[in-house]
CSV table of N, CA and C in Angstrom, one decimal:
chain,number,residue,atom,x,y,z
A,14,UNK,N,57.1,84.2,64.8
A,14,UNK,CA,56.0,84.4,65.7
A,14,UNK,C,54.7,84.4,64.8
A,15,UNK,N,53.6,84.1,65.5
A,15,UNK,CA,52.4,84.1,64.8
A,15,UNK,C,51.9,85.5,64.8
A,16,UNK,N,51.2,85.9,63.7
A,16,UNK,CA,50.7,87.2,63.6
A,16,UNK,C,49.2,87.2,63.8
A,17,UNK,N,48.8,87.3,65.1
A,17,UNK,CA,47.4,87.2,65.5
A,17,UNK,C,47.0,88.6,66.0
A,18,UNK,N,45.8,89.1,65.6
A,18,UNK,CA,45.3,90.3,66.2
A,18,UNK,C,44.6,90.0,67.5
A,19,UNK,N,45.2,90.5,68.6
A,19,UNK,CA,44.7,90.3,69.9
A,19,UNK,C,43.7,91.3,70.4
A,20,UNK,N,43.6,92.4,69.7
A,20,UNK,CA,42.7,93.5,70.1
A,20,UNK,C,41.3,93.1,70.3
A,21,UNK,N,40.8,92.2,69.5
A,21,UNK,CA,39.3,91.9,69.5
A,21,UNK,C,39.0,90.8,70.4
A,22,UNK,N,39.9,90.2,71.2
A,22,UNK,CA,39.6,89.1,72.0
A,22,UNK,C,39.5,89.5,73.4
A,23,UNK,N,38.3,89.1,74.0
A,23,UNK,CA,38.0,89.4,75.4
A,23,UNK,C,39.0,88.6,76.3
A,24,UNK,N,39.5,89.3,77.2
A,24,UNK,CA,40.4,88.6,78.2
A,24,UNK,C,41.9,88.8,77.9
A,25,UNK,N,42.2,89.3,76.7
A,25,UNK,CA,43.6,89.6,76.4
A,25,UNK,C,43.8,91.1,76.5
A,26,UNK,N,44.7,91.5,77.4
A,26,UNK,CA,44.9,92.9,77.7
A,26,UNK,C,46.2,93.4,77.2
A,27,UNK,N,46.4,94.7,77.1
A,27,UNK,CA,47.7,95.3,76.8
A,27,UNK,C,48.2,96.0,78.0
A,28,UNK,N,49.5,95.8,78.3
A,28,UNK,CA,50.1,96.5,79.4
A,28,UNK,C,50.7,97.8,79.0
A,29,UNK,N,51.4,98.5,79.9
A,29,UNK,CA,51.9,99.8,79.6
A,29,UNK,C,53.0,99.8,78.6
A,30,UNK,N,53.7,98.7,78.4
A,30,UNK,CA,54.8,98.6,77.4
A,30,UNK,C,54.2,98.3,76.1
A,31,UNK,N,53.0,98.0,76.0
A,31,UNK,CA,52.4,97.7,74.7
A,31,UNK,C,52.3,96.2,74.3
A,32,UNK,N,52.8,95.3,75.2
A,32,UNK,CA,52.7,93.9,75.0
A,32,UNK,C,51.4,93.3,75.5
A,33,UNK,N,50.9,92.3,74.9
A,33,UNK,CA,49.6,91.7,75.3
A,33,UNK,C,49.9,90.6,76.4
A,34,UNK,N,48.9,90.4,77.2
A,34,UNK,CA,48.9,89.3,78.2
A,34,UNK,C,47.5,88.7,78.4
A,35,UNK,N,47.5,87.6,79.0
A,35,UNK,CA,46.2,86.8,79.2
A,35,UNK,C,45.7,87.1,80.6
A,36,UNK,N,44.4,87.4,80.7
A,36,UNK,CA,43.8,87.7,82.0
A,36,UNK,C,43.3,86.3,82.6
A,37,UNK,N,43.7,86.1,83.8
A,37,UNK,CA,43.5,84.8,84.5
A,37,UNK,C,42.0,84.5,84.7
A,38,UNK,N,41.1,85.4,85.1
A,38,UNK,CA,39.7,85.1,85.3
A,38,UNK,C,39.0,84.8,84.0
A,39,UNK,N,39.4,85.5,82.9
A,39,UNK,CA,38.8,85.2,81.6
A,39,UNK,C,39.2,83.9,81.0
A,40,UNK,N,40.5,83.6,81.3
A,40,UNK,CA,41.0,82.2,80.9
A,40,UNK,C,40.3,81.1,81.6
A,41,UNK,N,40.0,81.4,82.9
A,41,UNK,CA,39.2,80.4,83.7
A,41,UNK,C,37.8,80.2,83.1
A,42,UNK,N,37.2,81.3,82.7
A,42,UNK,CA,35.9,81.3,82.1
A,42,UNK,C,35.9,80.5,80.8
A,43,UNK,N,36.9,80.8,80.0
A,43,UNK,CA,37.0,80.0,78.7
A,43,UNK,C,37.3,78.5,78.9
A,44,UNK,N,38.0,78.2,79.9
A,44,UNK,CA,38.3,76.8,80.2
A,44,UNK,C,37.0,76.1,80.7
A,45,UNK,N,36.2,76.8,81.5
A,45,UNK,CA,35.0,76.2,82.0
A,45,UNK,C,34.0,76.0,80.8
A,46,UNK,N,34.0,77.0,79.9
A,46,UNK,CA,33.1,76.8,78.6
A,46,UNK,C,33.6,75.7,77.8
A,47,UNK,N,35.0,75.6,77.7
A,47,UNK,CA,35.5,74.5,76.9
A,47,UNK,C,35.2,73.1,77.5
A,48,UNK,N,35.3,73.0,78.8
A,48,UNK,CA,35.0,71.8,79.5
A,48,UNK,C,33.6,71.4,79.3
A,49,UNK,N,32.7,72.4,79.4
A,49,UNK,CA,31.2,72.1,79.2
A,49,UNK,C,30.9,71.6,77.8
A,50,UNK,N,31.6,72.2,76.8
A,50,UNK,CA,31.4,71.8,75.4
A,50,UNK,C,32.3,70.6,75.0
A,51,UNK,N,33.2,70.2,75.8
A,51,UNK,CA,34.2,69.2,75.5
A,51,UNK,C,35.0,69.5,74.3
A,52,UNK,N,35.2,70.8,74.0
A,52,UNK,CA,36.0,71.3,72.9
A,52,UNK,C,36.6,72.6,73.3
A,53,UNK,N,37.8,72.9,72.9
A,53,UNK,CA,38.4,74.2,73.2
A,53,UNK,C,37.7,75.3,72.3
A,54,UNK,N,37.5,76.4,72.9
A,54,UNK,CA,36.9,77.5,72.2
A,54,UNK,C,38.1,78.2,71.4
A,55,UNK,N,37.7,78.9,70.4
A,55,UNK,CA,38.8,79.6,69.6
A,55,UNK,C,39.5,80.6,70.5
A,56,UNK,N,38.8,81.4,71.3
A,56,UNK,CA,39.4,82.3,72.2
A,56,UNK,C,40.4,81.6,73.2
A,57,UNK,N,40.1,80.5,73.7
A,57,UNK,CA,41.0,79.7,74.6
A,57,UNK,C,42.2,79.3,73.8
A,58,UNK,N,42.1,78.9,72.6
A,58,UNK,CA,43.3,78.5,71.8
A,58,UNK,C,44.2,79.7,71.6
A,59,UNK,N,43.6,80.9,71.3
A,59,UNK,CA,44.4,82.1,71.1
A,59,UNK,C,45.1,82.5,72.4
A,60,UNK,N,44.4,82.4,73.5
A,60,UNK,CA,45.0,82.7,74.8
A,60,UNK,C,46.1,81.8,75.1
A,61,UNK,N,46.0,80.5,74.9
A,61,UNK,CA,47.1,79.6,75.2
A,61,UNK,C,48.3,79.9,74.2
A,62,UNK,N,48.0,80.2,73.0
A,62,UNK,CA,49.1,80.6,72.1
A,62,UNK,C,49.8,81.8,72.6
A,63,UNK,N,49.1,82.8,73.0
A,63,UNK,CA,49.7,84.0,73.5
A,63,UNK,C,50.6,83.7,74.8
A,64,UNK,N,50.0,82.9,75.7
A,64,UNK,CA,50.7,82.5,76.9
A,64,UNK,C,52.1,81.8,76.5
A,65,UNK,N,52.1,80.9,75.5
A,65,UNK,CA,53.3,80.2,75.1
A,65,UNK,C,54.3,81.2,74.5
A,66,UNK,N,53.8,82.1,73.6
A,66,UNK,CA,54.7,83.1,73.0
A,66,UNK,C,55.3,84.0,74.1
A,67,UNK,N,54.6,84.5,75.0
A,67,UNK,CA,55.1,85.3,76.1
A,67,UNK,C,56.1,84.5,76.9
A,68,UNK,N,55.8,83.3,77.2
A,68,UNK,CA,56.8,82.5,78.0
A,68,UNK,C,58.1,82.2,77.3
A,69,UNK,N,58.0,82.2,75.9
A,69,UNK,CA,59.2,81.9,75.2
A,69,UNK,C,60.2,83.1,75.2
A,70,UNK,N,59.7,84.3,75.6
A,70,UNK,CA,60.6,85.5,75.6
A,70,UNK,C,61.5,85.5,76.9
A,71,UNK,N,61.2,84.6,77.8
A,71,UNK,CA,62.0,84.5,79.0
A,71,UNK,C,63.3,83.7,78.8
A,72,UNK,N,63.4,83.0,77.6
A,72,UNK,CA,64.6,82.2,77.4
A,72,UNK,C,65.4,82.7,76.2
A,73,UNK,N,66.6,82.2,76.2
A,73,UNK,CA,67.5,82.6,75.1
A,73,UNK,C,67.7,81.4,74.1
A,74,UNK,N,67.6,81.7,72.8
A,74,UNK,CA,67.8,80.7,71.8
A,74,UNK,C,68.9,81.0,70.9
A,75,UNK,N,69.7,80.0,70.5
A,75,UNK,CA,70.8,80.3,69.6
A,75,UNK,C,70.3,80.6,68.2
A,76,UNK,N,69.2,79.9,67.8
A,76,UNK,CA,68.6,80.0,66.5
A,76,UNK,C,67.1,80.4,66.6
A,77,UNK,N,66.6,81.3,65.8
A,77,UNK,CA,65.2,81.7,65.9
A,77,UNK,C,64.3,80.5,65.6
A,78,UNK,N,64.8,79.5,64.8
A,78,UNK,CA,64.0,78.3,64.5
A,78,UNK,C,63.8,77.5,65.7
A,79,UNK,N,64.8,77.5,66.6
A,79,UNK,CA,64.7,76.7,67.9
A,79,UNK,C,63.5,77.3,68.7
A,80,UNK,N,63.4,78.6,68.7
A,80,UNK,CA,62.3,79.3,69.4
A,80,UNK,C,61.0,78.9,68.9
A,81,UNK,N,60.8,78.9,67.5
A,81,UNK,CA,59.6,78.5,66.9
A,81,UNK,C,59.2,77.1,67.2
A,82,UNK,N,60.2,76.2,67.2
A,82,UNK,CA,60.0,74.8,67.5
A,82,UNK,C,59.5,74.6,68.9
A,83,UNK,N,60.2,75.3,69.9
A,83,UNK,CA,59.8,75.3,71.3
A,83,UNK,C,58.4,75.8,71.5
A,84,UNK,N,58.0,76.9,70.9
A,84,UNK,CA,56.7,77.5,71.0
A,84,UNK,C,55.7,76.5,70.5
A,85,UNK,N,56.0,75.9,69.3
A,85,UNK,CA,55.0,74.9,68.7
A,85,UNK,C,54.8,73.7,69.7
A,86,UNK,N,55.9,73.2,70.2
A,86,UNK,CA,55.7,72.1,71.1
A,86,UNK,C,55.0,72.5,72.4
A,87,UNK,N,55.2,73.7,72.9
A,87,UNK,CA,54.5,74.1,74.1
A,87,UNK,C,53.0,74.3,73.8
A,88,UNK,N,52.7,74.8,72.7
A,88,UNK,CA,51.3,75.0,72.3
A,88,UNK,C,50.6,73.6,72.1
A,89,UNK,N,51.4,72.7,71.5
A,89,UNK,CA,50.9,71.3,71.3
A,89,UNK,C,50.6,70.7,72.7
A,90,UNK,N,51.5,70.8,73.6
A,90,UNK,CA,51.3,70.3,75.0
A,90,UNK,C,50.1,70.9,75.6
A,91,UNK,N,49.9,72.2,75.5
A,91,UNK,CA,48.7,72.8,76.1
A,91,UNK,C,47.4,72.3,75.5
A,92,UNK,N,47.4,72.1,74.2
A,92,UNK,CA,46.2,71.6,73.5
A,92,UNK,C,46.0,70.1,73.8
A,93,UNK,N,47.1,69.4,74.1
A,93,UNK,CA,47.0,68.0,74.4
A,93,UNK,C,46.4,67.8,75.8
A,94,UNK,N,46.9,68.6,76.8
A,94,UNK,CA,46.6,68.4,78.2
A,94,UNK,C,45.5,69.4,78.8
A,95,UNK,N,44.8,70.1,78.0
A,95,UNK,CA,43.9,71.1,78.5
A,95,UNK,C,42.7,70.4,79.3
A,96,UNK,N,42.4,69.2,78.9
A,96,UNK,CA,41.3,68.5,79.7
A,96,UNK,C,41.7,68.2,81.1
A,97,UNK,N,43.0,68.1,81.4
A,97,UNK,CA,43.4,67.7,82.7
A,97,UNK,C,43.3,68.9,83.7
A,98,UNK,N,43.0,70.1,83.2
A,98,UNK,CA,42.8,71.2,84.1
A,98,UNK,C,41.4,71.0,84.8
A,99,UNK,N,41.3,71.1,86.1
A,99,UNK,CA,40.1,70.9,86.8
A,99,UNK,C,39.7,72.2,87.5
A,100,UNK,N,38.7,72.9,87.0
A,100,UNK,CA,38.3,74.2,87.7
A,100,UNK,C,37.8,74.0,89.1
A,101,UNK,N,37.4,72.8,89.5
A,101,UNK,CA,36.9,72.6,90.8
A,101,UNK,C,38.1,72.5,91.8
A,102,UNK,N,39.2,72.1,91.4
A,102,UNK,CA,40.4,72.0,92.2
A,102,UNK,C,41.2,73.3,92.3
A,103,UNK,N,41.2,74.0,91.2
A,103,UNK,CA,42.0,75.2,91.2
A,103,UNK,C,41.3,76.3,90.3
A,104,UNK,N,41.4,77.5,90.8
A,104,UNK,CA,40.8,78.6,90.0
A,104,UNK,C,41.9,79.4,89.3
A,105,UNK,N,43.1,78.8,89.1
A,105,UNK,CA,44.2,79.4,88.5
A,105,UNK,C,44.7,78.7,87.2
A,106,UNK,N,44.0,78.8,86.1
A,106,UNK,CA,44.4,78.1,84.9
A,106,UNK,C,45.8,78.6,84.3
A,107,UNK,N,46.0,79.9,84.6
A,107,UNK,CA,47.3,80.5,84.2
A,107,UNK,C,48.5,79.7,84.7
A,108,UNK,N,48.5,79.4,86.0
A,108,UNK,CA,49.6,78.6,86.6
A,108,UNK,C,49.7,77.2,86.0
A,109,UNK,N,48.5,76.6,85.8
A,109,UNK,CA,48.5,75.2,85.2
A,109,UNK,C,49.1,75.2,83.8
A,110,UNK,N,48.6,76.1,83.0
A,110,UNK,CA,49.1,76.1,81.6
A,110,UNK,C,50.5,76.7,81.4
A,111,UNK,N,51.0,77.5,82.3
A,111,UNK,CA,52.4,78.0,82.3
A,111,UNK,C,53.2,76.8,82.6
A,112,UNK,N,52.8,75.9,83.6
A,112,UNK,CA,53.6,74.7,83.9
A,112,UNK,C,53.6,73.7,82.7
A,113,UNK,N,52.5,73.5,82.1
A,113,UNK,CA,52.4,72.6,81.0
A,113,UNK,C,53.3,73.1,79.8
A,114,UNK,N,53.2,74.4,79.5
A,114,UNK,CA,54.0,75.0,78.5
A,114,UNK,C,55.5,75.0,78.8
A,115,UNK,N,55.9,75.2,80.0
A,115,UNK,CA,57.3,75.1,80.4
A,115,UNK,C,57.8,73.7,80.2
A,116,UNK,N,57.0,72.7,80.6
A,116,UNK,CA,57.4,71.3,80.3
A,116,UNK,C,57.5,71.1,78.8
A,117,UNK,N,56.7,71.6,78.0
A,117,UNK,CA,56.7,71.5,76.6
A,117,UNK,C,58.0,72.1,76.0
A,118,UNK,N,58.4,73.3,76.5
A,118,UNK,CA,59.6,73.9,76.1
A,118,UNK,C,60.8,73.0,76.4
A,119,UNK,N,60.8,72.5,77.7
A,119,UNK,CA,61.9,71.7,78.1
A,119,UNK,C,62.0,70.4,77.3
A,120,UNK,N,60.9,69.8,77.0
A,120,UNK,CA,60.9,68.6,76.2
A,120,UNK,C,61.5,68.8,74.8
A,121,UNK,N,61.1,69.9,74.2
A,121,UNK,CA,61.6,70.2,72.8
A,121,UNK,C,63.1,70.6,72.9
A,122,UNK,N,63.4,71.4,73.9
A,122,UNK,CA,64.8,71.8,74.1
A,122,UNK,C,65.8,70.6,74.2
A,123,UNK,N,65.3,69.6,75.0
A,123,UNK,CA,66.1,68.4,75.1
A,123,UNK,C,66.3,67.7,73.7
A,124,UNK,N,65.2,67.7,72.9
A,124,UNK,CA,65.3,67.0,71.6
A,124,UNK,C,66.3,67.8,70.7
A,125,UNK,N,66.2,69.1,70.8
A,125,UNK,CA,67.1,70.0,69.9
A,125,UNK,C,68.5,70.0,70.4
A,126,UNK,N,68.7,69.8,71.7
A,126,UNK,CA,70.1,70.0,72.2
A,126,UNK,C,70.8,68.7,72.4
A,127,UNK,N,70.3,67.6,71.9
A,127,UNK,CA,71.1,66.3,72.0
A,127,UNK,C,72.3,66.4,71.2
A,128,UNK,N,73.4,66.1,71.8
A,128,UNK,CA,74.7,66.0,71.2
A,128,UNK,C,74.9,64.7,70.5
A,129,UNK,N,75.6,64.6,69.5
A,129,UNK,CA,75.9,63.4,68.7
A,129,UNK,C,77.2,62.8,69.2
A,130,UNK,N,77.1,62.2,70.4
A,130,UNK,CA,78.3,61.5,70.9
A,130,UNK,C,78.1,60.0,70.8
A,131,UNK,N,79.1,59.2,70.6
A,131,UNK,CA,79.0,57.7,70.6
A,131,UNK,C,78.6,57.3,72.0
A,132,UNK,N,77.9,56.1,72.1
A,132,UNK,CA,77.5,55.6,73.4
A,132,UNK,C,78.7,55.4,74.4
A,133,UNK,N,79.8,55.0,73.9
A,133,UNK,CA,81.0,54.9,74.7
A,133,UNK,C,82.2,55.1,73.9
A,134,UNK,N,83.3,55.4,74.6
A,134,UNK,CA,84.5,55.6,73.9
A,134,UNK,C,85.5,54.6,74.4
A,135,UNK,N,86.1,53.9,73.5
A,135,UNK,CA,87.1,52.9,73.9
A,135,UNK,C,88.4,53.5,73.9
A,136,UNK,N,89.2,53.3,74.9
A,136,UNK,CA,90.5,53.8,75.0
A,136,UNK,C,91.5,52.8,75.6
A,137,UNK,N,92.7,52.8,75.2
A,137,UNK,CA,93.7,51.9,75.7
A,137,UNK,C,94.7,52.7,76.5
A,138,UNK,N,94.8,52.4,77.8
A,138,UNK,CA,95.8,53.1,78.6
A,138,UNK,C,97.1,52.3,78.7
A,139,UNK,N,97.0,51.0,78.4
A,139,UNK,CA,98.2,50.2,78.3
A,139,UNK,C,98.0,49.1,77.3
A,140,UNK,N,98.9,48.3,77.1
A,140,UNK,CA,98.8,47.2,76.1
A,140,UNK,C,97.8,46.2,76.5
A,141,UNK,N,97.6,46.0,77.8
A,141,UNK,CA,96.8,44.9,78.3
A,141,UNK,C,95.3,45.3,78.5
A,142,UNK,N,95.1,46.5,79.0
A,142,UNK,CA,93.8,46.9,79.4
A,142,UNK,C,93.1,47.9,78.4
A,143,UNK,N,91.9,47.6,78.1
A,143,UNK,CA,91.1,48.5,77.3
A,143,UNK,C,89.9,48.9,78.2
A,144,UNK,N,89.8,50.2,78.3
A,144,UNK,CA,88.7,50.8,79.2
A,144,UNK,C,87.6,51.4,78.3
A,145,UNK,N,86.4,51.3,78.8
A,145,UNK,CA,85.3,52.0,78.2
A,145,UNK,C,84.9,53.2,79.1
A,146,UNK,N,84.7,54.3,78.5
A,146,UNK,CA,84.3,55.5,79.2
A,146,UNK,C,82.8,55.8,78.9
């Protein structure tokens, strides 16, 4: 996991258990600032990173490296598709970026989980017939 100090960033709050979370209204404010500047603000990048890290805790990974790969891909997708969020259509950037990050996790998980099977298996059930499975 990334070692980022979240205490100094506006919009990131600590809950009763001590874990950090992103405030939706402040994330919306940062996205509007980013849209106006046509560049993501540093605080917005940190908020998206925290969102992806927290989302990764909902899943089980066989290997800690798989988790890091999935987090990286989810962050990459958030950074790639942030311009598609339209504050005029929706005032809920948290839902949008959670969906984008979830798709990023799924995309990376499919890449990591591909099994190495041959395209088809040839088998002979009799002397005359050869079947492909």
